[in-house]
């Protein structure tokens, strides 16, 4: 069955239907250059309503492992690949990517020159796109008929019993399960609460620290939580990842902007502003912090991205507040950025000693 990929600028690619074969969808088109991690990418809530183009030519060859999904549902609208593997060969595989897409009612298109498509996106910028069963003659009219998904709250994890030495409350803006797993691995008890939870309710859990999670979309859409973030910073050690990083910046008066085609990959070099060291990071975001806007805030930049100079880390001097734009849980991806969690826990311990 033929499938049509049409971008808002009128460009079009024709391929073959995969996944939910007859489903027509719309969303922001992005590209991911990772050679692995297609399952984690599809189940990452930060990809909500996006059409994900994988630049690696063959996708699906190691199947699906049910233990590595980052959420219980797939937020992405569709997958775009050059070739979908018709086999899966890995000891942890329990089903093929094709069946995973079908069972989760996710559309897809194969047979696309994904490198040509990626070059086009890099040149023209990320934009809305439609995957349809027939050629699209009126983009806006067709777009209006295709609903977007809503971010659904994830079921609370089973690790709600406070048995760890350090209790972390994670405010869930679209959290990846790997973030919780990294904290538990370090002996933390973790409580995941809705993003809009008030300071009073959070305080009732007696946390040692607060972590603002990653999540999809424009950070300015969360203006209602900025006062709470400022309140939390006065009472608890506070950290943010990706969207959480952007929200901390907004809470202290900085501004954000949309990147031309976003950062969606496992190989972004990030440099420390403290000692100059460089590490490779996994990233997934379409918005970044305007560095010029930071000059009127008390925030200091701690990391920068070496490809485009974007702000990758912040700290609030003389307080226990820190954040990173990259994904330190990196599942899959480079592991060196995991030091973020160690630094966060050290910051919590130092704050506890200072206040003892």
Short mmCIF file of C-alpha atoms in Angstrom, two decimals:
data_model
loop_
_atom_site.label_atom_id
_atom_site.label_comp_id
_atom_site.label_asym_id
_atom_site.label_seq_id
_atom_site.Cartn_x
_atom_site.Cartn_y
_atom_site.Cartn_z
CA UNK A 1 0.00 0.00 0.00
CA UNK A 2 1.42 3.38 -1.01
CA UNK A 3 1.73 6.14 1.56
CA UNK A 4 2.37 9.85 1.02
CA UNK A 5 4.51 12.11 3.18
CA UNK A 6 3.74 15.79 2.58
CA UNK A 7 5.46 18.69 4.31
CA UNK A 8 3.92 22.10 4.93
CA UNK A 9 6.20 23.62 2.28
CA UNK A 10 4.62 21.34 -0.34
CA UNK A 11 7.47 18.86 -0.73
CA UNK A 12 6.40 15.24 -0.95
CA UNK A 13 7.85 11.73 -0.67
CA UNK A 14 6.12 8.48 -1.60
CA UNK A 15 6.72 5.22 0.25
CA UNK A 16 5.09 2.07 1.56
CA UNK A 17 2.76 1.82 4.56
CA UNK A 18 4.01 0.11 7.73
CA UNK A 19 2.51 -0.17 11.22
CA UNK A 20 -1.11 1.01 11.31
CA UNK A 21 -1.21 0.91 7.53
CA UNK A 22 -4.39 2.88 6.82
CA UNK A 23 -3.99 5.46 9.59
CA UNK A 24 -3.43 9.06 8.48
CA UNK A 25 -1.58 11.35 10.88
CA UNK A 26 -0.05 14.80 11.19
CA UNK A 27 2.62 16.33 13.40
CA UNK A 28 5.97 18.07 13.51
CA UNK A 29 8.57 16.25 11.45
CA UNK A 30 11.98 15.73 13.08
CA UNK A 31 14.99 13.52 12.43
CA UNK A 32 16.99 11.28 14.73
CA UNK A 33 20.54 10.27 13.79
CA UNK A 34 20.98 7.51 16.35
CA UNK A 35 22.04 4.10 15.03
CA UNK A 36 20.08 2.35 17.78
CA UNK A 37 17.37 3.11 20.31
CA UNK A 38 14.33 3.24 18.05
CA UNK A 39 12.13 1.71 20.76
CA UNK A 40 13.26 4.15 23.43
CA UNK A 41 12.78 7.01 20.98
CA UNK A 42 9.24 6.01 20.05
CA UNK A 43 8.23 5.64 23.70
CA UNK A 44 9.94 8.84 24.90
CA UNK A 45 7.09 11.25 25.86
CA UNK A 46 9.20 14.15 24.56
CA UNK A 47 8.41 12.97 21.02
CA UNK A 48 4.68 13.54 21.51
CA UNK A 49 2.94 14.27 18.17
CA UNK A 50 6.13 14.14 16.13
CA UNK A 51 6.84 12.23 12.93
CA UNK A 52 10.26 10.70 13.57
CA UNK A 53 12.62 10.27 10.63
CA UNK A 54 15.43 7.80 11.33
CA UNK A 55 18.51 8.57 9.26
CA UNK A 56 20.12 5.16 9.84
CA UNK A 57 19.13 3.08 6.79
CA UNK A 58 17.88 -0.10 8.51
CA UNK A 59 15.56 0.15 11.51
CA UNK A 60 14.08 -2.74 13.53
CA UNK A 61 16.78 -5.38 13.15
CA UNK A 62 17.06 -6.17 16.89
CA UNK A 63 13.33 -6.18 17.60
CA UNK A 64 11.49 -4.97 20.67
CA UNK A 65 12.47 -5.56 24.30
CA UNK A 66 9.50 -4.78 26.59
CA UNK A 67 11.80 -3.81 29.47
CA UNK A 68 13.35 -0.75 27.79
CA UNK A 69 10.27 1.29 26.84
CA UNK A 70 10.39 4.76 28.37
CA UNK A 71 6.61 5.04 28.86
CA UNK A 72 3.61 2.76 28.66
CA UNK A 73 2.34 4.39 25.48
CA UNK A 74 3.84 5.72 22.24
CA UNK A 75 3.51 9.48 21.99
CA UNK A 76 5.06 9.78 18.54
CA UNK A 77 2.60 10.06 15.68
CA UNK A 78 4.58 8.06 13.14
CA UNK A 79 7.89 6.53 12.13
CA UNK A 80 9.65 7.26 8.83
CA UNK A 81 12.36 4.82 7.70
CA UNK A 82 14.34 3.89 4.63
CA UNK A 83 14.02 0.17 5.32
CA UNK A 84 12.06 -1.67 8.01
CA UNK A 85 13.77 -4.93 8.99
CA UNK A 86 11.58 -7.95 8.26
CA UNK A 87 13.38 -9.93 10.96
CA UNK A 88 14.68 -9.33 14.47
CA UNK A 89 17.70 -11.09 15.86
CA UNK A 90 18.45 -10.42 19.50
CA UNK A 91 18.12 -12.51 22.64
CA UNK A 92 15.95 -9.89 24.39
CA UNK A 93 13.56 -9.42 21.45
CA UNK A 94 9.98 -10.41 22.11
CA UNK A 95 8.34 -9.01 18.97
CA UNK A 96 9.18 -7.24 15.75
CA UNK A 97 9.11 -3.50 15.36
CA UNK A 98 6.41 -3.93 12.70
CA UNK A 99 4.07 -5.72 15.12
CA UNK A 100 4.94 -3.24 17.89
CA UNK A 101 3.79 -0.38 15.65
CA UNK A 102 0.63 -2.21 14.63
CA UNK A 103 -0.37 -3.18 18.17
CA UNK A 104 0.19 0.40 19.38
CA UNK A 105 -1.73 1.87 16.44
CA UNK A 106 1.22 3.90 15.18
CA UNK A 107 1.46 4.86 11.53
CA UNK A 108 4.62 4.58 9.49
CA UNK A 109 6.13 4.86 6.05
CA UNK A 110 9.10 2.95 4.62
CA UNK A 111 11.01 3.20 1.37
CA UNK A 112 11.77 6.89 1.88
CA UNK A 113 15.18 8.37 1.11
CA UNK A 114 15.54 9.48 4.74
CA UNK A 115 18.89 11.17 4.19
CA UNK A 116 17.41 13.31 1.43
CA UNK A 117 14.49 14.11 3.72
CA UNK A 118 16.86 14.98 6.57
CA UNK A 119 18.88 17.29 4.34
CA UNK A 120 15.62 19.02 3.38
CA UNK A 121 14.62 19.48 7.04
CA UNK A 122 18.07 20.85 7.91
CA UNK A 123 17.77 23.33 5.05
CA UNK A 124 14.17 24.47 5.47
CA UNK A 125 13.68 23.85 9.19
CA UNK A 126 11.39 21.52 11.07
CA UNK A 127 7.74 21.93 10.08
CA UNK A 128 4.36 20.27 10.20
CA UNK A 129 3.87 17.24 7.97
CA UNK A 130 1.16 14.76 7.03
CA UNK A 131 1.28 11.04 6.26
CA UNK A 132 -1.74 10.20 4.12
CA UNK A 133 -3.21 7.42 1.99
CA UNK A 134 -3.63 9.68 -1.05
CA UNK A 135 -1.77 12.76 -2.32
CA UNK A 136 -2.51 15.93 -0.34
CA UNK A 137 -3.76 18.83 -2.46
CA UNK A 138 -4.77 21.24 0.32
CA UNK A 139 -2.32 20.90 3.22
CA UNK A 140 -4.10 23.17 5.70
CA UNK A 141 -7.51 21.63 5.08
CA UNK A 142 -6.14 18.11 5.50
CA UNK A 143 -4.19 19.12 8.61
CA UNK A 144 -7.39 20.35 10.25
CA UNK A 145 -8.93 16.87 9.97
CA UNK A 146 -6.11 15.02 11.75
CA UNK A 147 -6.20 15.29 15.58
CA UNK A 148 -3.08 15.39 17.73
CA UNK A 149 -2.49 13.16 20.75
CA UNK A 150 -2.70 14.36 24.34
CA UNK A 151 0.01 13.66 26.90
CA UNK A 152 -1.51 11.13 29.28
CA UNK A 153 -0.30 10.78 32.88
CA UNK A 154 1.81 7.68 33.31
CA UNK A 155 0.78 5.17 35.98
CA UNK A 156 2.79 5.78 39.14
CA UNK A 157 5.79 3.44 39.32
CA UNK A 158 5.93 0.72 41.94
CA UNK A 159 8.83 2.40 43.75
CA UNK A 160 6.72 4.66 45.94
CA UNK A 161 7.79 3.13 49.27
CA UNK A 162 10.35 5.45 50.85
CA UNK A 163 13.13 2.97 51.49
CA UNK A 164 16.04 4.86 49.96
CA UNK A 165 18.42 7.06 51.87
CA UNK A 166 17.49 10.13 49.81
CA UNK A 167 13.92 10.90 48.81
CA UNK A 168 13.47 12.61 45.45
CA UNK A 169 10.17 14.01 44.19
CA UNK A 170 10.06 14.04 40.39
CA UNK A 171 7.59 16.47 38.86
CA UNK A 172 6.33 14.73 35.75
CA UNK A 173 6.15 16.87 32.60
CA UNK A 174 6.55 13.76 30.43
CA UNK A 175 9.15 11.76 32.31
CA UNK A 176 11.26 8.96 30.85
CA UNK A 177 11.37 5.86 33.03
CA UNK A 178 15.17 5.82 32.76
CA UNK A 179 15.36 8.96 34.91
CA UNK A 180 13.60 7.23 37.78
CA UNK A 181 15.76 4.14 37.23
CA UNK A 182 18.99 6.17 37.52
CA UNK A 183 17.86 7.64 40.86
CA UNK A 184 16.82 4.24 42.22
CA UNK A 185 20.12 2.75 41.10
CA UNK A 186 21.82 5.32 43.32
CA UNK A 187 19.79 4.28 46.36
CA UNK A 188 17.09 6.95 46.17
CA UNK A 189 13.42 6.63 46.99
CA UNK A 190 11.42 8.28 44.25
CA UNK A 191 7.93 9.74 44.21
CA UNK A 192 6.55 10.89 40.86
CA UNK A 193 3.95 13.66 41.07
CA UNK A 194 2.00 15.60 38.42
CA UNK A 195 3.79 18.65 37.05
CA UNK A 196 1.24 21.07 38.51
CA UNK A 197 1.46 19.76 42.08
CA UNK A 198 1.55 22.60 44.61
CA UNK A 199 4.34 23.34 47.06
CA UNK A 200 2.04 22.41 49.95
CA UNK A 201 1.32 18.95 48.54
CA UNK A 202 4.95 18.36 47.61
CA UNK A 203 6.09 19.34 51.09
CA UNK A 204 3.79 16.71 52.60
CA UNK A 205 6.01 14.05 50.99
CA UNK A 206 9.06 15.41 52.89
CA UNK A 207 11.46 15.23 49.95
CA UNK A 208 15.18 15.78 50.16
CA UNK A 209 15.30 17.14 46.62
CA UNK A 210 13.12 17.99 43.63
CA UNK A 211 13.72 17.01 40.00
CA UNK A 212 11.85 18.62 37.11
CA UNK A 213 11.55 16.05 34.34
CA UNK A 214 11.86 16.20 30.60
CA UNK A 215 8.74 16.57 28.44
CA UNK A 216 7.41 17.59 25.05
CA UNK A 217 6.55 20.91 23.49
CA UNK A 218 7.09 24.60 24.05
CA UNK A 219 8.29 25.39 27.60
CA UNK A 220 6.35 28.67 27.62
CA UNK A 221 3.15 26.61 27.68
CA UNK A 222 3.93 25.81 31.35
CA UNK A 223 3.86 29.39 32.68
CA UNK A 224 1.55 28.35 35.52
CA UNK A 225 4.27 26.28 37.21
CA UNK A 226 6.99 28.97 37.22
CA UNK A 227 5.96 30.50 40.58
CA UNK A 228 6.02 27.02 42.15
CA UNK A 229 9.50 26.39 40.75
CA UNK A 230 10.78 29.58 42.39
CA UNK A 231 9.16 28.53 45.67
CA UNK A 232 10.66 25.05 45.49
CA UNK A 233 14.13 26.50 44.95
CA UNK A 234 13.82 28.34 48.27
CA UNK A 235 13.00 25.19 50.20
CA UNK A 236 14.71 22.24 48.47
CA UNK A 237 17.68 21.37 46.28
CA UNK A 238 16.29 21.60 42.75
CA UNK A 239 17.40 20.11 39.45
CA UNK A 240 15.96 20.00 35.95
CA UNK A 241 16.47 17.88 32.83
CA UNK A 242 15.67 19.07 29.29
CA UNK A 243 12.22 20.72 29.61
CA UNK A 244 12.87 21.01 33.34
CA UNK A 245 16.09 22.89 32.53
CA UNK A 246 14.19 25.30 30.29
CA UNK A 247 11.54 25.88 32.96
CA UNK A 248 14.14 26.80 35.55
CA UNK A 249 15.50 29.35 33.09
CA UNK A 250 12.03 30.78 32.46
CA UNK A 251 11.30 30.89 36.19
CA UNK A 252 14.24 33.27 36.70
CA UNK A 253 13.45 35.55 33.78
CA UNK A 254 15.29 34.02 30.81
CA UNK A 255 13.67 33.38 27.44
CA UNK A 256 13.56 30.39 25.09
CA UNK A 257 13.45 30.05 21.32
CA UNK A 258 12.71 27.27 18.82
CA UNK A 259 15.69 25.63 17.17
CA UNK A 260 15.64 25.35 13.36
CA UNK A 261 15.46 21.54 13.42
CA UNK A 262 16.05 20.54 17.03
CA UNK A 263 18.57 18.24 18.67
CA UNK A 264 17.53 14.59 18.37
CA UNK A 265 20.52 12.29 18.59
CA UNK A 266 22.99 10.36 20.74
CA UNK A 267 26.18 12.18 19.75
CA UNK A 268 26.04 15.83 20.78
CA UNK A 269 29.35 17.15 22.22
CA UNK A 270 28.88 19.27 25.33
CA UNK A 271 31.64 21.26 27.01
CA UNK A 272 31.90 22.20 30.67
CA UNK A 273 32.31 25.92 31.31
CA UNK A 274 34.08 25.06 34.58
CA UNK A 275 37.00 22.86 33.48
CA UNK A 276 36.68 22.69 29.68
CA UNK A 277 36.12 18.95 29.54
CA UNK A 278 33.92 17.57 26.74
CA UNK A 279 31.45 14.70 26.91
CA UNK A 280 29.12 13.13 24.38
CA UNK A 281 25.44 13.39 25.23
CA UNK A 282 22.01 12.19 24.14
CA UNK A 283 19.59 15.02 23.34
CA UNK A 284 15.95 15.41 22.37
CA UNK A 285 14.57 18.95 22.31
CA UNK A 286 13.22 21.53 19.87
CA UNK A 287 13.61 24.59 22.12
CA UNK A 288 16.66 26.16 23.74
CA UNK A 289 17.49 28.99 26.12
CA UNK A 290 18.35 32.36 24.62
CA UNK A 291 21.85 33.07 25.99
CA UNK A 292 21.43 36.84 25.66
CA UNK A 293 18.38 36.72 27.94
CA UNK A 294 20.45 35.16 30.72
CA UNK A 295 22.40 38.39 31.24
CA UNK A 296 19.48 39.89 33.17
CA UNK A 297 19.05 36.82 35.40
CA UNK A 298 21.10 35.44 38.31
CA UNK A 299 21.70 32.19 36.39
CA UNK A 300 25.13 31.06 35.20
CA UNK A 301 25.84 28.79 32.23
CA UNK A 302 27.64 25.54 33.13
CA UNK A 303 27.64 23.67 29.80
CA UNK A 304 27.42 24.60 26.12
CA UNK A 305 26.79 22.53 22.98
CA UNK A 306 29.85 22.60 20.72
CA UNK A 307 27.97 22.27 17.42
CA UNK A 308 25.80 25.37 17.75
CA UNK A 309 26.78 26.97 21.05
CA UNK A 310 23.38 26.45 22.66
CA UNK A 311 23.03 26.56 26.45
CA UNK A 312 23.29 23.04 27.91
CA UNK A 313 23.50 23.65 31.63
CA UNK A 314 22.70 26.21 34.32
CA UNK A 315 23.27 26.83 37.99
CA UNK A 316 21.98 29.42 40.42
CA UNK A 317 25.00 30.64 42.42
CA UNK A 318 24.89 30.29 46.20
CA UNK A 319 21.84 28.03 46.01
CA UNK A 320 21.21 24.33 45.41
CA UNK A 321 19.79 24.74 41.89
CA UNK A 322 21.19 23.08 38.77
CA UNK A 323 19.94 21.92 35.37
CA UNK A 324 21.03 20.34 32.10
CA UNK A 325 19.54 20.42 28.62
CA UNK A 326 20.91 17.01 27.62
CA UNK A 327 19.63 13.66 28.84
CA UNK A 328 21.98 12.25 31.50
CA UNK A 329 19.94 9.04 31.78
CA UNK A 330 21.00 8.30 28.16
CA UNK A 331 19.03 5.13 27.56
CA UNK A 332 20.41 4.25 25.09
CA UNK A 333 23.40 6.44 24.44
CA UNK A 334 26.68 7.61 25.99
CA UNK A 335 26.90 7.06 29.73
CA UNK A 336 29.34 9.75 30.83
CA UNK A 337 26.63 12.38 31.35
CA UNK A 338 25.22 10.23 34.17
CA UNK A 339 27.50 12.18 36.50
CA UNK A 340 24.66 14.71 36.62
CA UNK A 341 22.77 12.45 39.05
CA UNK A 342 25.85 12.06 41.24
CA UNK A 343 26.31 15.83 41.34
CA UNK A 344 22.63 16.31 42.20
CA UNK A 345 22.86 13.88 45.12
CA UNK A 346 26.10 15.47 46.32
CA UNK A 347 24.40 18.87 46.21
CA UNK A 348 21.55 17.47 48.32
CA UNK A 349 23.98 16.04 50.87
CA UNK A 350 25.93 19.29 51.11
CA UNK A 351 22.73 21.25 51.58
CA UNK A 352 21.64 18.89 54.36
CA UNK A 353 24.95 19.34 56.17
CA UNK A 354 24.83 23.12 55.78
CA UNK A 355 21.32 23.24 57.26
CA UNK A 356 21.96 20.74 60.06
#
